[in-house]
mmCIF file of C-alpha atoms in Angstrom:
data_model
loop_
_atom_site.group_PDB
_atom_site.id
_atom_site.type_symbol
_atom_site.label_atom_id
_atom_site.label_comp_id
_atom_site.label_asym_id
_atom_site.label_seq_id
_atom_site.Cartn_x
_atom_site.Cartn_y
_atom_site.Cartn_z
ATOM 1 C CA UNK O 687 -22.319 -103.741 49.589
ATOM 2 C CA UNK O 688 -23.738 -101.924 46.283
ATOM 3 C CA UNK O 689 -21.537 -99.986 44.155
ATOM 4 C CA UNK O 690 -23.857 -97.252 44.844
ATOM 5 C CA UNK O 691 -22.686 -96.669 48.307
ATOM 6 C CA UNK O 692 -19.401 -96.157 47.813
ATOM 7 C CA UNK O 693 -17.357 -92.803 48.411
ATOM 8 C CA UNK O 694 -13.989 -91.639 47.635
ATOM 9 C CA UNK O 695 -12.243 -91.419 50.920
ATOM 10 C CA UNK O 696 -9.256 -88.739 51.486
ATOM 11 C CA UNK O 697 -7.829 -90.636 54.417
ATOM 12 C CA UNK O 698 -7.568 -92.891 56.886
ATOM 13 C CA UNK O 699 -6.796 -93.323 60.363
ATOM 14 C CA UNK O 700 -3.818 -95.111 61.898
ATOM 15 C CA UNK O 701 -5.185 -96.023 65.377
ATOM 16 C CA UNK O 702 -1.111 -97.095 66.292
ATOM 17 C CA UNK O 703 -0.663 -99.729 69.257
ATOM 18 C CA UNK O 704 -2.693 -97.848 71.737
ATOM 19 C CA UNK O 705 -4.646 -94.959 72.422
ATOM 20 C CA UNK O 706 -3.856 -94.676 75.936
ATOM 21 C CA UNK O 707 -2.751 -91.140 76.414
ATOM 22 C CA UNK O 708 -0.357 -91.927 79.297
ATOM 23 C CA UNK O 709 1.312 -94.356 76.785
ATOM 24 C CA UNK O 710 2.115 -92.102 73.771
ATOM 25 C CA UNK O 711 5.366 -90.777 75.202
ATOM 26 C CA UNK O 712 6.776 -94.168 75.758
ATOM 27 C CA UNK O 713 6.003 -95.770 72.323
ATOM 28 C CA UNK O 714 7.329 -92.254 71.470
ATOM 29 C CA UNK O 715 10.653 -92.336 72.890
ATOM 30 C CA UNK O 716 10.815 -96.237 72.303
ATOM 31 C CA UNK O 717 10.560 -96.210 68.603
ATOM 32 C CA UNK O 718 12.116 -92.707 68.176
ATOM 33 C CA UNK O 719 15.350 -94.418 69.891
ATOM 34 C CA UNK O 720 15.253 -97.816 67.766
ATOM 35 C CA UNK O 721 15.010 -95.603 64.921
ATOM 36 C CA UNK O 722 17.660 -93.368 65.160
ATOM 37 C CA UNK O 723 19.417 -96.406 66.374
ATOM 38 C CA UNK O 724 18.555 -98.214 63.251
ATOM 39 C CA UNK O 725 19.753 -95.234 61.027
ATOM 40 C CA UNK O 726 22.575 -93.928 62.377
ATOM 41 C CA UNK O 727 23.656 -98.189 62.811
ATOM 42 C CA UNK O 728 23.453 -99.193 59.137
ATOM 43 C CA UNK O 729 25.059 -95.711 57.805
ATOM 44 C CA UNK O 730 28.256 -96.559 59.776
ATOM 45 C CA UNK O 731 27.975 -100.254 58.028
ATOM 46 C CA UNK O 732 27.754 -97.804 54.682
ATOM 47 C CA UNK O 733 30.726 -95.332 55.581
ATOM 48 C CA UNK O 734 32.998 -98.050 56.663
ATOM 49 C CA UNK O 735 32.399 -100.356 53.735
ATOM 50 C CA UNK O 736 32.949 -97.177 50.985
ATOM 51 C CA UNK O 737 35.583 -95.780 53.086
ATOM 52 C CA UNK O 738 37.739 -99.265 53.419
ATOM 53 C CA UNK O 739 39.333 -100.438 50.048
ATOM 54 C CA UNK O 740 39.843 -104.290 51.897
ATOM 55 C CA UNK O 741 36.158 -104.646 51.954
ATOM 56 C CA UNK O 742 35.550 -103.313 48.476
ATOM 57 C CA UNK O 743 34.289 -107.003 48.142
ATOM 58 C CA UNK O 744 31.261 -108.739 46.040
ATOM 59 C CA UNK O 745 29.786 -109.710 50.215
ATOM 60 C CA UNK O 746 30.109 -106.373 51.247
ATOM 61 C CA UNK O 747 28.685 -104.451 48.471
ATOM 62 C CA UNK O 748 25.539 -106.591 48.976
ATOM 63 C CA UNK O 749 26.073 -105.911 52.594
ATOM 64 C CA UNK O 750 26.064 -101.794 51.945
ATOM 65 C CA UNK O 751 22.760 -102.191 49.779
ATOM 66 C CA UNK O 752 21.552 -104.293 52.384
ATOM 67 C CA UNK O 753 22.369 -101.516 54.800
ATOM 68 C CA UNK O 754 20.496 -98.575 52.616
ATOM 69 C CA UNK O 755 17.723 -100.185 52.185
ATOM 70 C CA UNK O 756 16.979 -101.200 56.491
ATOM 71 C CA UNK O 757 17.485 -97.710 56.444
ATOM 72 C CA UNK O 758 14.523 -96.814 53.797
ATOM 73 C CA UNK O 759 12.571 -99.543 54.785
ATOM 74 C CA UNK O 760 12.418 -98.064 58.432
ATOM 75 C CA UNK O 761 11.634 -94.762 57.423
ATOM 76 C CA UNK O 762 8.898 -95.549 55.169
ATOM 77 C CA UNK O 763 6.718 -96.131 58.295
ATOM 78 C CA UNK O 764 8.640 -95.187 61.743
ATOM 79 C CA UNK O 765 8.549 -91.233 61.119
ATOM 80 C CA UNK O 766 5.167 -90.972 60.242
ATOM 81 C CA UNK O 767 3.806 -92.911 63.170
ATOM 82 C CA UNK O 768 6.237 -90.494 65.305
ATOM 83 C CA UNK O 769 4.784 -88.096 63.663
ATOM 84 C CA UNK O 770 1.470 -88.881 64.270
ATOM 85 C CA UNK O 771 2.277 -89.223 68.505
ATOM 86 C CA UNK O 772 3.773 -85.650 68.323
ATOM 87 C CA UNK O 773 1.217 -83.699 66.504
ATOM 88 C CA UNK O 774 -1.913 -86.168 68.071
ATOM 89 C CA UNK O 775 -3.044 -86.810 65.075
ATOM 90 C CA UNK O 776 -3.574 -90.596 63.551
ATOM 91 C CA UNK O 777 -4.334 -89.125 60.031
ATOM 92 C CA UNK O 778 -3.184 -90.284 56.546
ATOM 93 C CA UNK O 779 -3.899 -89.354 53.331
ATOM 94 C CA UNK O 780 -5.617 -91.530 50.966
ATOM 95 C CA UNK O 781 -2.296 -90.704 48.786
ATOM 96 C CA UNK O 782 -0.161 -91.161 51.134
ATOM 97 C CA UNK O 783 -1.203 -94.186 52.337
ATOM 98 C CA UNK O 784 -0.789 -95.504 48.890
ATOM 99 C CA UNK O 785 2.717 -94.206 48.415
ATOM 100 C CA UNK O 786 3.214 -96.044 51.761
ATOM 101 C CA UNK O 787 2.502 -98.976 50.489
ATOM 102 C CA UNK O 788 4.282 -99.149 47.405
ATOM 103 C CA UNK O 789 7.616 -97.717 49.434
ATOM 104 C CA UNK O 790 7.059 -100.645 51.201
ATOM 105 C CA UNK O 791 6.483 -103.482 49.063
ATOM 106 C CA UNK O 792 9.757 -102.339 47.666
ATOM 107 C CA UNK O 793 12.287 -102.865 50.426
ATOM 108 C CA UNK O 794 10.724 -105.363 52.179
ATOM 109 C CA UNK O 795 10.861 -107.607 49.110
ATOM 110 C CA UNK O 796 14.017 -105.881 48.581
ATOM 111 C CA UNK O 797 15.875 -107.352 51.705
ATOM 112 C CA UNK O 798 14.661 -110.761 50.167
ATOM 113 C CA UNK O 799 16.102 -110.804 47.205
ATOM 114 C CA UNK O 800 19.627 -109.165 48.479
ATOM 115 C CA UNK O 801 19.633 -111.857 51.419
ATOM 116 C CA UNK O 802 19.382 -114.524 48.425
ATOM 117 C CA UNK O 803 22.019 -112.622 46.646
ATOM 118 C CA UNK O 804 24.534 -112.723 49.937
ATOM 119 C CA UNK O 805 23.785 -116.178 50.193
ATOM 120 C CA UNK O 806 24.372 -116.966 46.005
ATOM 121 C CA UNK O 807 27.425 -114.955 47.455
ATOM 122 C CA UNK O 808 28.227 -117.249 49.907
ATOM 123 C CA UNK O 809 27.728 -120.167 48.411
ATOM 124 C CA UNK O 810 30.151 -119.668 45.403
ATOM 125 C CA UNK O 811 32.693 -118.847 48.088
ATOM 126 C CA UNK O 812 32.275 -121.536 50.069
ATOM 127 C CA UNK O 813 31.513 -124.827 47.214
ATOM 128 C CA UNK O 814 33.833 -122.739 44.228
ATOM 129 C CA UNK O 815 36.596 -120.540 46.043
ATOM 130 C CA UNK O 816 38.851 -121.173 43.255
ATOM 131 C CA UNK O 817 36.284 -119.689 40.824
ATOM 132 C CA UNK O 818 35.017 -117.107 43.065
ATOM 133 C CA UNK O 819 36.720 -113.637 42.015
ATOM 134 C CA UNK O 820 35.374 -115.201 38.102
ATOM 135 C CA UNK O 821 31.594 -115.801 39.090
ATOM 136 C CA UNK O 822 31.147 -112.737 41.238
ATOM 137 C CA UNK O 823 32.526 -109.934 39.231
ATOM 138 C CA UNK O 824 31.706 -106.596 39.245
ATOM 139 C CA UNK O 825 29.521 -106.501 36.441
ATOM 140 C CA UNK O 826 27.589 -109.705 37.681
ATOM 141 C CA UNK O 827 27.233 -108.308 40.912
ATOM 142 C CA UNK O 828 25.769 -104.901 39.425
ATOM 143 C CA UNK O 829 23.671 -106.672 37.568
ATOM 144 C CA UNK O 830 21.939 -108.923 40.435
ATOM 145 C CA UNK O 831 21.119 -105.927 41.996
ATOM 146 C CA UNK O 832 19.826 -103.756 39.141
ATOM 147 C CA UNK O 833 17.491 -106.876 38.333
ATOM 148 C CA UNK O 834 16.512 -106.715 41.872
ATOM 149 C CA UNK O 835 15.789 -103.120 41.901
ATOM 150 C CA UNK O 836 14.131 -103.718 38.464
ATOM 151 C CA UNK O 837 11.944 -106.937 39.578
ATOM 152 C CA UNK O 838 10.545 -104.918 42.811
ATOM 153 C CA UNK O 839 10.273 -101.984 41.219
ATOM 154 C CA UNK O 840 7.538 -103.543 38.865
ATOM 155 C CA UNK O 841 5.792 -105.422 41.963
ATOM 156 C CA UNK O 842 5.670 -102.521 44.036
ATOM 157 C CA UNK O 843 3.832 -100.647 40.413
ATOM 158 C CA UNK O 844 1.714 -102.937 40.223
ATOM 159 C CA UNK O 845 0.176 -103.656 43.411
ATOM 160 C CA UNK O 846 0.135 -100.153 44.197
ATOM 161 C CA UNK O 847 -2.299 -99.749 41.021
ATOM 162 C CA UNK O 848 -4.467 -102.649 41.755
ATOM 163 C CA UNK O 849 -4.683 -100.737 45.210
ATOM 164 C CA UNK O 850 -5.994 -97.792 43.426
ATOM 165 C CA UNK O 851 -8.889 -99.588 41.399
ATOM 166 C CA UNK O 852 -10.117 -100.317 45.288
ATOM 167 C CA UNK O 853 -12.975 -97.927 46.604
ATOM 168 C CA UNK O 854 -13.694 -97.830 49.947
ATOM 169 C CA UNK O 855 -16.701 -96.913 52.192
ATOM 170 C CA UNK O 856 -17.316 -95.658 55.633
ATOM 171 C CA UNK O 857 -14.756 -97.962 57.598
ATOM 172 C CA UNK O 858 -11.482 -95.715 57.602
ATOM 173 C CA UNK O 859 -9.685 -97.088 60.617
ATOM 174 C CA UNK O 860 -7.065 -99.204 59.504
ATOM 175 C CA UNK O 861 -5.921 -101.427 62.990
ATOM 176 C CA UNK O 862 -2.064 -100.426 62.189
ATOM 177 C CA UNK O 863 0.743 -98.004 62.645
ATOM 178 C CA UNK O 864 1.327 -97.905 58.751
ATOM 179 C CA UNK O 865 -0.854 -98.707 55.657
ATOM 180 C CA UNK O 866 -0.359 -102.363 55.391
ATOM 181 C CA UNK O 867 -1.267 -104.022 51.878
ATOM 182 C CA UNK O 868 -3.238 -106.859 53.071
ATOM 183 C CA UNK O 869 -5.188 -104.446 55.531
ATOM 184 C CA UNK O 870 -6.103 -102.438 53.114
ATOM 185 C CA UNK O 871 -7.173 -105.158 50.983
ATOM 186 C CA UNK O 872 -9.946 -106.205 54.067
ATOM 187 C CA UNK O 873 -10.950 -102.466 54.434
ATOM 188 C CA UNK O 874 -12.203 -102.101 50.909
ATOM 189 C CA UNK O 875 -16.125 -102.564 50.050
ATOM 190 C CA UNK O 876 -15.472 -103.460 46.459
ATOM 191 C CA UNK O 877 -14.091 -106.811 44.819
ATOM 192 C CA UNK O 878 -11.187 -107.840 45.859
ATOM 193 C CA UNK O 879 -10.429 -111.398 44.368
ATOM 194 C CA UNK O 880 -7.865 -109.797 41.509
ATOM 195 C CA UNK O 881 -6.291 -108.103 44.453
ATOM 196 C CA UNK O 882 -5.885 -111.191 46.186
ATOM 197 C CA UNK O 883 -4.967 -113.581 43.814
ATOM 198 C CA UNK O 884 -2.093 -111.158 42.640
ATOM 199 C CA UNK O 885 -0.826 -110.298 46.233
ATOM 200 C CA UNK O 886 -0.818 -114.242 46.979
ATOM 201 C CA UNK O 887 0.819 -115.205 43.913
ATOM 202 C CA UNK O 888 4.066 -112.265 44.150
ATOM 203 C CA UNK O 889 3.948 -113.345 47.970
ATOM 204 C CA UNK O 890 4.534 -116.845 46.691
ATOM 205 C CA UNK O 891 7.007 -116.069 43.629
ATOM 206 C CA UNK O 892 8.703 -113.447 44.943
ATOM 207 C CA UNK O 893 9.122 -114.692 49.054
ATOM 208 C CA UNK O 894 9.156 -118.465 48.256
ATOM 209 C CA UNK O 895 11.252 -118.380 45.210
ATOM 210 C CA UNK O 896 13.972 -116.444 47.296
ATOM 211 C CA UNK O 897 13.582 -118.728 50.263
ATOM 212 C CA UNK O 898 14.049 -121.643 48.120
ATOM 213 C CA UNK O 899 17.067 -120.221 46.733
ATOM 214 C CA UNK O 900 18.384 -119.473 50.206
ATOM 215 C CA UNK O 901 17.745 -123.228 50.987
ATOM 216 C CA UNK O 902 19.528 -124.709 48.471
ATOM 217 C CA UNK O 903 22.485 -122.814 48.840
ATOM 218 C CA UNK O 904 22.618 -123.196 51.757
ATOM 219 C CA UNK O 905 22.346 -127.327 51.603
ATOM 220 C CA UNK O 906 25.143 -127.020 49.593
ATOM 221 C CA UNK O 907 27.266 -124.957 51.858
ATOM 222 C CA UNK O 908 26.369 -127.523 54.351
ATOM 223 C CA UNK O 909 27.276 -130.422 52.715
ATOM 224 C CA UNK O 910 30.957 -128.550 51.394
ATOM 225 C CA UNK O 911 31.859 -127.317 55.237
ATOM 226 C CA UNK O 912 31.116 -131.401 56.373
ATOM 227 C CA UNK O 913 33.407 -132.526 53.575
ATOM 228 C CA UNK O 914 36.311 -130.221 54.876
ATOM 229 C CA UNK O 915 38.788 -132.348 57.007
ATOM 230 C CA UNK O 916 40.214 -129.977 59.548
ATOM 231 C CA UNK O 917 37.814 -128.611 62.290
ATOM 232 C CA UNK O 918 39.694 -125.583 62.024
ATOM 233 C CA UNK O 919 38.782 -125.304 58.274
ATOM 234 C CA UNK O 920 35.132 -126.170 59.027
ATOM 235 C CA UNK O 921 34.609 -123.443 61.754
ATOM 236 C CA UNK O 922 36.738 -120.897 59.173
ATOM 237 C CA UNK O 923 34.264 -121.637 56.479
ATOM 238 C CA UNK O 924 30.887 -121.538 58.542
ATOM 239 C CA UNK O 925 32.169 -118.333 60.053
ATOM 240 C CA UNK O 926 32.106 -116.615 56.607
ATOM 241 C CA UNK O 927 28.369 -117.006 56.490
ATOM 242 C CA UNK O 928 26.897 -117.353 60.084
ATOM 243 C CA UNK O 929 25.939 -113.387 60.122
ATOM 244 C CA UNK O 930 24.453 -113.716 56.914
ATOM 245 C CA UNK O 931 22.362 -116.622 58.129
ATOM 246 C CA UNK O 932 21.921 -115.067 61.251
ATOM 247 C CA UNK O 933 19.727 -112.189 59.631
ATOM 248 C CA UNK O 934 18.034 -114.977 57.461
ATOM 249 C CA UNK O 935 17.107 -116.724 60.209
ATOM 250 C CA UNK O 936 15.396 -113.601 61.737
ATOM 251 C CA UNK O 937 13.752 -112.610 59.343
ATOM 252 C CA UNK O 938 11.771 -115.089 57.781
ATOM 253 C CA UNK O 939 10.831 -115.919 61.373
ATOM 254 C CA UNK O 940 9.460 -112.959 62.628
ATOM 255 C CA UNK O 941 7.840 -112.564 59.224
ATOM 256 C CA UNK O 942 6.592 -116.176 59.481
ATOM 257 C CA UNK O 943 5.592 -115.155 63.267
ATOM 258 C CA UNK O 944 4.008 -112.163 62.324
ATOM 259 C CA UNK O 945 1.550 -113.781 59.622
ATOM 260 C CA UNK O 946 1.029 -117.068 62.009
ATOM 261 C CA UNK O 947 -0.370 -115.038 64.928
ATOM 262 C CA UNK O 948 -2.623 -112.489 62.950
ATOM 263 C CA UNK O 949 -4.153 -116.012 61.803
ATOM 264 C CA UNK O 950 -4.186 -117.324 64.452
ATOM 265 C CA UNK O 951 -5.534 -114.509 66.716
ATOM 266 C CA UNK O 952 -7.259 -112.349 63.673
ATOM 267 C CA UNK O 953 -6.470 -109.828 66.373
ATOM 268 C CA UNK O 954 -5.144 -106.347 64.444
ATOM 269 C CA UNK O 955 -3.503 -105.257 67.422
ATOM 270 C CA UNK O 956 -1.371 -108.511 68.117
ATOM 271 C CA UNK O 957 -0.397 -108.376 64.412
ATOM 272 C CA UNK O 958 0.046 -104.676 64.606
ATOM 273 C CA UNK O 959 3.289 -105.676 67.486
ATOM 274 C CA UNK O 960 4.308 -108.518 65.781
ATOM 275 C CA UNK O 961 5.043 -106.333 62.931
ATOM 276 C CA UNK O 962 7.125 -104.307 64.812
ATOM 277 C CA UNK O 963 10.018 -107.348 64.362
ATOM 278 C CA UNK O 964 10.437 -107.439 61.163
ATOM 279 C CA UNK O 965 9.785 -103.511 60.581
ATOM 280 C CA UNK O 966 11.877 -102.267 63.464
ATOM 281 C CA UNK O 967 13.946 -104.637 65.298
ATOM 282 C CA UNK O 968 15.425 -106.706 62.233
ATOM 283 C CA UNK O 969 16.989 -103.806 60.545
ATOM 284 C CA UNK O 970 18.227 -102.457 63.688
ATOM 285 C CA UNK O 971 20.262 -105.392 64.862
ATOM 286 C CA UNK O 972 21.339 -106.119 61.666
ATOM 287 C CA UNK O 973 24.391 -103.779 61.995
ATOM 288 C CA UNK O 974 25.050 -105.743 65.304
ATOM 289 C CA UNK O 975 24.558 -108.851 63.942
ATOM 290 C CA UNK O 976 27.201 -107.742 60.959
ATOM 291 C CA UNK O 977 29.645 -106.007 63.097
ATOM 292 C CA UNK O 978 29.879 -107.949 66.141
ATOM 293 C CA UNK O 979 30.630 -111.176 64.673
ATOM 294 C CA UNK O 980 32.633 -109.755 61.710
ATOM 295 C CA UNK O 981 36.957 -109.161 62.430
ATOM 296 C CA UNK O 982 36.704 -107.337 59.076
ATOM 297 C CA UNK O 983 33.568 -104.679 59.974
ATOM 298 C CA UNK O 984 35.079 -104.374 63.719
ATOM 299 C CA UNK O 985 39.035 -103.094 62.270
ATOM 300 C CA UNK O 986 37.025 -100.893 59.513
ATOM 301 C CA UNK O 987 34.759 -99.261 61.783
ATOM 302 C CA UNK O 988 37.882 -98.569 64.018
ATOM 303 C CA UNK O 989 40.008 -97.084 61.225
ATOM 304 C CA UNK O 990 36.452 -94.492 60.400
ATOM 305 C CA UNK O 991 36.508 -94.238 63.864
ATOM 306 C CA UNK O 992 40.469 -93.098 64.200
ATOM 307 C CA UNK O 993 40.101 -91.193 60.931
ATOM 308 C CA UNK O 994 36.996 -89.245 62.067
ATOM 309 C CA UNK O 995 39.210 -87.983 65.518
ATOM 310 C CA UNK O 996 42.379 -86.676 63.291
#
């Protein structure tokens, strides 16, 4: 399409999951109670952490950053959509969309790097306990995540101003409940190579280096619990981590899921769900995942609990 053609668009529309009217109060009420749930889940994880001084720990200051940013990373997208239901109206703002996007380029690469952090974490714990209060110190674990903050900070700058070198035309519908980067990528009617070339590259440095940090740790953590004698010791050891690889696991999968079926299908709408895993459902079980399998987060959350009655 010529340069010539192109016109500065104001906004776009986010045409959701469906535009069934009948539906709109269920996906309302669904995703209004996973994200309250969500919320309200991971600021207990906060309180309990800041208000216990036996888990003023390196693993569960990750875990509380971990925690705040589920809960920004949820709200970048979840109210506006609700938002949208309730008022009927699928519009967003050219700048909005944009701030959308950077807001969440930021935490989802976020909850990368702090995952590889908790798993450094772990690892050090695991392969050097007698070292471990030396390595992770409070100033090194400050600093890992100021540099993370820092690192996605810059990523989130720049692809937000690549975004706004884009011009787009007459297609304004973007297939989505929020303003997805590579979506928005497809909907423009100028060159996009730059575009993709950088969004490939930080989705290959900054998701793969993580991953391959996570991976190596954890071979090492492996091959330390199958050294350890006593089956006792060995189930004591892989206990420490198995929430933390628990919400790994999850999500790289449903991230991995989400990207495999949109290629698979190049159906928006299938991706559009599929994104609901890692958007939604992965910060909202995290505080399960932590708390359920965690004797330390169960007795804390008690004492809040108790101390919240007096």
């Amino acid at each position: 399409m010529e340069r010539g053609n192109d016109t500065q668009i104001s906004e776009f529309l986010l045409l959701g999951f469906s535009e069934d009217p009948q539906l709109q109060p269920i996906i309302f009420g669904l995703f209004l109670s996973m994200y309250l749930i969500t919320v309200f889940g991971n600021l207990l994880i906060i309180l309990a952490i800041t208000s216990d001084s036996h888990l003023h720990t390196p693993m569960y200051f990750f875990l509380s950053n971990l925690s705040f940013v589920d809960i920004c990373f949820t709200s970048t997208t979840i109210p506006k959509m609700l938002w949208n239901i309730q008022t009927q109206r699928k519009v967003i703002t050219y700048e909005g969309c944009i701030t959308q996007i950077y807001f969440l380029i930021l935490f989802a690469v976020l909850d990368i790097f702090l995952l590889t952090v908790m798993a450094y974490d772990r690892f050090v714990a695991i392969c050097h306990p007698l070292h471990y209060t030396v390595i992770m110190n409070p100033r090194l674990c400050g600093l890992l995540v100021l540099m993370s903050w820092i690192i996605n900070i810059l990523n989130s700058s720049l692809q937000s101003l690549m975004m706004l070198q884009l011009s787009f035309c007459t297609n304004i519908e973007i297939p989505h409940f929020f303003c997805e980067l590579n979506h928005m990528v497809q909907l423009a009617c100028s060159d996009t190579f730059l575009n993709n070339i950088v969004m490939y590259f930080a989705a290959v440095l900054l998701g793969g280096g993580p991953f391959a940090g996570i991976l190596y740790s954890y071979s090492k953590i492996v091959s330390s619990i199958c050294r350890i004698s006593s089956a006792q010791g060995k189930y004591k050891a892989f206990s420490t981590c198995a929430s933390h690889l628990t919400v790994v696991s999850l999500f790289y999968c449903t991230m991995l899921g989400v990207y495999l079926s949109s290629a698979a299908t190049h159906n928006a709408h299938s991706s559009a769900t599929a994104s609901v895993m890692y958007t939604v459902i992965t910060p909202m079980l995290n505080p399960f995942i932590y708390s359920l399998r965690n004797k330390d987060m169960k007795r804390a959350l008690k004492v809040f609990f108790v101390r919240g009655t007096v």
